[in-house]
Amino acid sequence: MKISFSWLKNYIDITEPVEKIAERLTMGGLEVEGIENFEQIKGSLKGLLIGEVLTAEKHPNAVRLKITTVDVGAGEPLPIVCGAANVAAGQKVVVATAGTTIYPIKGDPFTINKANIRGEVSQGMICAEDEIGLGTSHDGIMVLTTDLPNGAPAAQYFNIQSDTVLEIGLTPNRADAASHIGVARDLKALLRIPVQYPSVGAFQIDNRDLLIKVTVENTRACPRYSGLTLTGVKVGASPDWLKSRLKSIGLSPINNIVDSTNFILHELGQPMHAFDADAITGNHVIVKTLAAGSLFTTLDGKERKLLSTDLMICNAEEGMCIAGVFGGARSGVKEGTTNVFLESAYFSPDYIRATAQHHSLKTEASFRYERGTDPNITVYALKRAALLIKEIAGGKISSDIVDIYPEPVQNFEVALTYKNIDRLIGKKLNREEIKDILTQLDIRVLEESGEKLTVFVPPYRVDVRREADVIEEILRIYGYNNVEVAEHLNSDFLASFPKIDPNYIQRTISEMLAANGFMEIITNSLTKPVYNQALPTNRKPVAVLNKLSEDLGEMRQSLLFTGLEVLAYNINRKKNNLKLFEFGTTYDQEEGKYLEEKHLAIFMTGNFTSESWMRFSESNSFYNLSSTIRKIFNRFGIDTIDGATVQNEIFSYALQCRLGDDYLATLGKLNKKIAALADVKQTVFYASINWQRLLDQLPVNHAENRHTYREISRFPEVRRDLSLVLDKKISFSQIEKIAKENSNHLLKNINVFDVYEGDNIEKGKKAYALSFTLQDQDKTLDDKTIDGIMDKLMHVFEEKAGAVIRK
């Protein structure tokens, strides 16, 4: 963003040099990336003087040349040979003396030297306007009408001014500074110098000859819309001062009406648009969206297809302008325009940003609107622009100001404490200085109670809404360089962070599964209705109202079938051995409420291990899946869970895992008919973990809270085996739970290494061969201690599990 230094000084009385101001702005958060000089005319007519032709005689050796003597206020008149037909004695002219470099409209710059032209000495050049960059005419030398003395700088006569331009790297959050007044506001706080806003006290309604009705249909996209009309304007070139202002910041002047709106945009930061009022059909301006696919031709002559969310400024019949982004080809101000409707509005940043991105239109207006403008400045800007247009284009203000503002944008109310100000800045500031800084930033202290402050932030500061934002404002104005570096560096923050980061936990489990050979998948939340119909649930599916096809007609109620489709896709391409997982959301309706739940789905099919010369391949089994689930639970600090068998049409057999009253997971072998719905013909083992319920266990069971570290025991482990005959319904997890509840810290591990059913075992019974690992950290276990532990275990197995100990 470019800021003209001389333009800036119209609003704030700056006495410091530009380099110092650039440093102040940079330290205050508006980084000045460069300082460059701007010349209204290339070379700024440096070295060119006002001269008076004293004599003009024919050249003795050339028909078309004349020998002149010119007084340039340097004592002796200069002899100059001139080829212009219109040169004559008594004229005031522009003279380039020897050593002066001139910059013509066409061609490269060149330096005037003393010369001998056809035998006569020439010590300068009498200039035409194209030779010094003032115009395109080359009909003859310029003849001036002036009382300036001979030898006066030509730049004084032509009022040629140079300027210094600051290039500011404006960050996206500082939309409030996207203008000369915006930068002046920052300097006001940094330098404690008041800002002088342009007066609009002369504004008055001249007549009411052109009334235009305004209707805002979409007040969400356009919270405020202001406008007025001017009649009898004369469209033409802008005055030199206005052209110079615009050129200094890189803009090309167009005409006095458009240039006026561009001037206001860069002065106040308020985008404006001027319509040819005679092109407003029905004298009615309507702010609304048009049907998707509507065609609209913009100022650049391109026809654009509109979205249904593109906000448009329309007349009674058609669109005239893409609101806040780009004008239309038919409604803009043209050479013959005499009546103007002037718009000054506040548009929603969300709407403007989406439209500008979709149509790849980045304009000065959209740049500001999509970041957020000041909703309270629209009428002031309208008056300022109307007065400027009257000054340079004539005409009369021919209507009252229309101002549609149904729900005024309120100030942001922010609560903060002096304690947090001191903590984040790293230095205790004087309380009065803090309040003074806030006042200079137009942030009003609403209430002060002890260590607490409540402030009102004006809505033009779109980036200041939280306590930390206000503290940052205080710090940048106080000066980062004024906060001493402490002996011990530290940092602080105001935000509160959850003790448990769900994203971190999910990443940890994902990495664990990937390390165990699983591949992560992401599938579509839209699915076939037939899949939801196959699920054993009382909840209703969520239907898609604007579905693209029947196959995408409902939201999934389970991750099962979209995962099966991935299996089918890979199996059909000869990738039969698969281990997949997915974190995803399911969607349901229950009692009129929409429900979303996050799940972790795990799929295993094909071989668990590949065949090699050392071993045969091993197929995936339920126990491979349950081992994976156990590893996940262990990561959550859950060592023991209750398991119950599940019987439904989804699984051939399955186990449901619970912790207390919370269902955490279901895992098992899928029914072949269910797999066949997704065209999967081979055996699939599937687990579904209710991720949110598992996360809810973290505060109590999180493994990170249970980690203890100690030296590895120097004493040996002891293994003892038992063979138990049990009822078939009793699972290993039940045996494990009983053992852990009825033993001491010496029992380190329990493992089942054989299961037997058949001959010599009563029907309905099974035999478990279990191993128990015992170890003491402090000494070698003796037989008496070991036997005592094992006797107790055998007793509780008999009592609580009905076990028969095989000896």
CSV table of N, CA, C and O in Angstrom, one decimal, residues 225-279:
chain,number,residue,atom,x,y,z
A,225,TYR,N,-26.4,0.9,3.7
A,225,TYR,CA,-26.3,1.4,2.4
A,225,TYR,C,-26.7,2.9,2.4
A,225,TYR,O,-27.8,3.2,2.8
A,226,SER,N,-25.8,3.7,1.9
A,226,SER,CA,-26.1,5.2,1.8
A,226,SER,C,-25.9,5.7,0.4
A,226,SER,O,-25.0,5.2,-0.3
A,227,GLY,N,-26.7,6.7,0.0
A,227,GLY,CA,-26.5,7.2,-1.3
A,227,GLY,C,-27.2,8.6,-1.5
A,227,GLY,O,-28.0,9.0,-0.7
A,228,LEU,N,-26.8,9.3,-2.5
A,228,LEU,CA,-27.4,10.5,-2.9
A,228,LEU,C,-27.2,10.8,-4.4
A,228,LEU,O,-26.4,10.1,-5.0
A,229,THR,N,-27.9,11.8,-4.9
A,229,THR,CA,-27.8,12.1,-6.3
A,229,THR,C,-27.2,13.5,-6.5
A,229,THR,O,-27.3,14.4,-5.7
A,230,LEU,N,-26.5,13.7,-7.7
A,230,LEU,CA,-26.0,15.0,-8.1
A,230,LEU,C,-26.5,15.2,-9.6
A,230,LEU,O,-26.4,14.2,-10.4
A,231,THR,N,-26.9,16.4,-9.9
A,231,THR,CA,-27.4,16.7,-11.3
A,231,THR,C,-26.5,17.8,-11.8
A,231,THR,O,-25.9,18.6,-11.1
A,232,GLY,N,-26.5,17.8,-13.2
A,232,GLY,CA,-25.8,18.9,-13.9
A,232,GLY,C,-24.3,18.8,-13.8
A,232,GLY,O,-23.6,19.9,-13.9
A,233,VAL,N,-23.7,17.7,-13.5
A,233,VAL,CA,-22.2,17.6,-13.4
A,233,VAL,C,-21.6,17.6,-14.8
A,233,VAL,O,-22.3,17.2,-15.8
A,234,LYS,N,-20.4,18.0,-15.0
A,234,LYS,CA,-19.7,17.9,-16.3
A,234,LYS,C,-18.5,17.0,-16.2
A,234,LYS,O,-17.5,17.3,-15.5
A,235,VAL,N,-18.6,15.9,-16.8
A,235,VAL,CA,-17.5,14.9,-16.8
A,235,VAL,C,-16.3,15.4,-17.6
A,235,VAL,O,-16.5,15.8,-18.8
A,236,GLY,N,-15.2,15.4,-17.1
A,236,GLY,CA,-14.0,15.8,-17.8
A,236,GLY,C,-12.7,15.4,-17.1
A,236,GLY,O,-12.8,14.6,-16.1
A,237,ALA,N,-11.6,16.0,-17.5
A,237,ALA,CA,-10.4,15.7,-16.8
A,237,ALA,C,-10.3,16.3,-15.4
A,237,ALA,O,-10.9,17.4,-15.2
A,238,SER,N,-9.6,15.7,-14.5
A,238,SER,CA,-9.5,16.2,-13.2
A,238,SER,C,-8.5,17.3,-13.1
A,238,SER,O,-7.6,17.4,-14.0
A,239,PRO,N,-8.6,18.1,-12.1
A,239,PRO,CA,-7.5,19.2,-12.0
A,239,PRO,C,-6.2,18.5,-11.7
A,239,PRO,O,-6.1,17.4,-11.2
A,240,ASP,N,-5.1,19.3,-11.9
A,240,ASP,CA,-3.8,18.7,-11.8
A,240,ASP,C,-3.5,18.2,-10.4
A,240,ASP,O,-2.8,17.2,-10.2
A,241,TRP,N,-3.9,18.9,-9.4
A,241,TRP,CA,-3.6,18.5,-8.0
A,241,TRP,C,-4.2,17.1,-7.7
A,241,TRP,O,-3.6,16.3,-7.1
A,242,LEU,N,-5.4,16.8,-8.3
A,242,LEU,CA,-6.0,15.5,-8.0
A,242,LEU,C,-5.3,14.5,-8.8
A,242,LEU,O,-5.1,13.4,-8.3
A,243,LYS,N,-5.0,14.8,-10.1
A,243,LYS,CA,-4.2,13.8,-10.9
A,243,LYS,C,-2.9,13.5,-10.2
A,243,LYS,O,-2.5,12.3,-10.1
A,244,SER,N,-2.2,14.5,-9.7
A,244,SER,CA,-0.9,14.3,-9.0
A,244,SER,C,-1.1,13.4,-7.8
A,244,SER,O,-0.3,12.5,-7.5
A,245,ARG,N,-2.1,13.6,-7.0
A,245,ARG,CA,-2.4,12.8,-5.8
A,245,ARG,C,-2.5,11.3,-6.2
A,245,ARG,O,-1.9,10.5,-5.6
A,246,LEU,N,-3.3,11.1,-7.2
A,246,LEU,CA,-3.6,9.7,-7.6
A,246,LEU,C,-2.3,9.1,-8.2
A,246,LEU,O,-2.0,7.9,-7.9
A,247,LYS,N,-1.6,9.8,-9.1
A,247,LYS,CA,-0.4,9.3,-9.7
A,247,LYS,C,0.6,9.0,-8.7
A,247,LYS,O,1.4,8.0,-8.8
A,248,SER,N,0.7,9.7,-7.6
A,248,SER,CA,1.7,9.5,-6.6
A,248,SER,C,1.6,8.2,-5.9
A,248,SER,O,2.6,7.6,-5.4
A,249,ILE,N,0.4,7.6,-5.9
A,249,ILE,CA,0.2,6.3,-5.2
A,249,ILE,C,-0.1,5.2,-6.3
A,249,ILE,O,-0.6,4.1,-6.0
A,250,GLY,N,0.3,5.5,-7.5
A,250,GLY,CA,0.3,4.5,-8.6
A,250,GLY,C,-1.0,4.3,-9.3
A,250,GLY,O,-1.2,3.3,-10.0
A,251,LEU,N,-2.0,5.3,-9.2
A,251,LEU,CA,-3.3,5.2,-9.9
A,251,LEU,C,-3.3,6.0,-11.1
A,251,LEU,O,-2.6,7.1,-11.1
A,252,SER,N,-4.0,5.6,-12.1
A,252,SER,CA,-4.1,6.4,-13.4
A,252,SER,C,-5.4,7.2,-13.3
A,252,SER,O,-6.5,6.6,-13.1
A,253,PRO,N,-5.4,8.5,-13.5
A,253,PRO,CA,-6.6,9.3,-13.5
A,253,PRO,C,-7.5,8.9,-14.6
A,253,PRO,O,-7.0,8.5,-15.7
A,254,ILE,N,-8.8,8.9,-14.4
A,254,ILE,CA,-9.8,8.5,-15.4
A,254,ILE,C,-10.7,9.7,-15.8
A,254,ILE,O,-10.6,10.2,-17.0
A,255,ASN,N,-11.5,10.2,-14.9
A,255,ASN,CA,-12.2,11.4,-15.1
A,255,ASN,C,-12.5,12.0,-13.7
A,255,ASN,O,-12.3,11.3,-12.7
A,256,ASN,N,-13.0,13.2,-13.7
A,256,ASN,CA,-13.2,13.9,-12.4
A,256,ASN,C,-14.1,13.2,-11.5
A,256,ASN,O,-14.0,13.3,-10.2
A,257,ILE,N,-15.1,12.5,-12.0
A,257,ILE,CA,-16.1,11.8,-11.1
A,257,ILE,C,-15.4,10.6,-10.5
A,257,ILE,O,-15.4,10.4,-9.3
A,258,VAL,N,-14.9,9.7,-11.3
A,258,VAL,CA,-14.3,8.5,-10.9
A,258,VAL,C,-13.1,8.8,-10.0
A,258,VAL,O,-12.8,8.1,-9.0
A,259,ASP,N,-12.3,9.8,-10.4
A,259,ASP,CA,-11.1,10.2,-9.6
A,259,ASP,C,-11.5,10.6,-8.2
A,259,ASP,O,-10.8,10.4,-7.3
A,260,SER,N,-12.6,11.3,-8.1
A,260,SER,CA,-13.1,11.8,-6.8
A,260,SER,C,-13.4,10.6,-5.9
A,260,SER,O,-13.0,10.6,-4.7
A,261,THR,N,-14.1,9.6,-6.4
A,261,THR,CA,-14.4,8.4,-5.6
A,261,THR,C,-13.1,7.6,-5.2
A,261,THR,O,-12.9,7.2,-4.1
A,262,ASN,N,-12.1,7.6,-6.1
A,262,ASN,CA,-10.8,6.9,-5.8
A,262,ASN,C,-10.1,7.7,-4.8
A,262,ASN,O,-9.4,7.2,-3.9
A,263,PHE,N,-10.2,9.1,-4.9
A,263,PHE,CA,-9.5,9.9,-3.9
A,263,PHE,C,-10.1,9.7,-2.5
A,263,PHE,O,-9.3,9.5,-1.5
A,264,ILE,N,-11.4,9.6,-2.4
A,264,ILE,CA,-12.0,9.4,-1.1
A,264,ILE,C,-11.6,8.0,-0.5
A,264,ILE,O,-11.4,7.8,0.7
A,265,LEU,N,-11.6,7.0,-1.4
A,265,LEU,CA,-11.2,5.6,-1.0
A,265,LEU,C,-9.8,5.7,-0.3
A,265,LEU,O,-9.6,5.1,0.8
A,266,HIS,N,-8.9,6.4,-0.9
A,266,HIS,CA,-7.5,6.4,-0.4
A,266,HIS,C,-7.3,7.4,0.7
A,266,HIS,O,-6.4,7.4,1.5
A,267,GLU,N,-8.2,8.3,0.8
A,267,GLU,CA,-8.2,9.3,1.9
A,267,GLU,C,-8.8,8.7,3.2
A,267,GLU,O,-8.2,8.7,4.2
A,268,LEU,N,-10.0,8.1,3.1
A,268,LEU,CA,-10.8,7.7,4.2
A,268,LEU,C,-10.8,6.2,4.4
A,268,LEU,O,-11.1,5.7,5.5
A,269,GLY,N,-10.5,5.4,3.3
A,269,GLY,CA,-10.6,4.0,3.4
A,269,GLY,C,-12.0,3.5,3.1
A,269,GLY,O,-12.3,2.3,3.3
A,270,GLN,N,-12.9,4.4,2.6
A,270,GLN,CA,-14.2,4.0,2.3
A,270,GLN,C,-14.4,3.8,0.8
A,270,GLN,O,-14.4,4.8,0.1
A,271,PRO,N,-14.6,2.6,0.3
A,271,PRO,CA,-14.8,2.5,-1.2
A,271,PRO,C,-16.2,3.1,-1.5
A,271,PRO,O,-17.1,3.1,-0.8
A,272,MET,N,-16.2,3.7,-2.7
A,272,MET,CA,-17.4,4.4,-3.2
A,272,MET,C,-17.6,4.0,-4.7
A,272,MET,O,-16.7,3.6,-5.4
A,273,HIS,N,-18.9,4.2,-5.2
A,273,HIS,CA,-19.1,3.9,-6.6
A,273,HIS,C,-20.1,5.0,-7.1
A,273,HIS,O,-21.1,5.3,-6.4
A,274,ALA,N,-19.8,5.5,-8.3
A,274,ALA,CA,-20.6,6.5,-8.9
A,274,ALA,C,-21.3,5.8,-10.1
A,274,ALA,O,-20.7,5.3,-11.0
A,275,PHE,N,-22.7,5.9,-10.1
A,275,PHE,CA,-23.5,5.4,-11.2
A,275,PHE,C,-24.0,6.5,-12.1
A,275,PHE,O,-24.2,7.6,-11.6
A,276,ASP,N,-24.1,6.3,-13.4
A,276,ASP,CA,-24.8,7.2,-14.2
A,276,ASP,C,-26.3,7.1,-13.9
A,276,ASP,O,-26.9,6.1,-14.1
A,277,ALA,N,-26.8,8.1,-13.2
A,277,ALA,CA,-28.2,8.0,-12.7
A,277,ALA,C,-29.2,7.8,-13.8
A,277,ALA,O,-30.3,7.2,-13.6
A,278,ASP,N,-28.9,8.2,-15.0
A,278,ASP,CA,-29.9,8.0,-16.1
A,278,ASP,C,-29.9,6.6,-16.6
A,278,ASP,O,-30.9,6.2,-17.3
A,279,ALA,N,-29.0,5.7,-16.1
A,279,ALA,CA,-29.0,4.3,-16.4
A,279,ALA,C,-29.7,3.5,-15.4
A,279,ALA,O,-29.8,2.3,-15.5
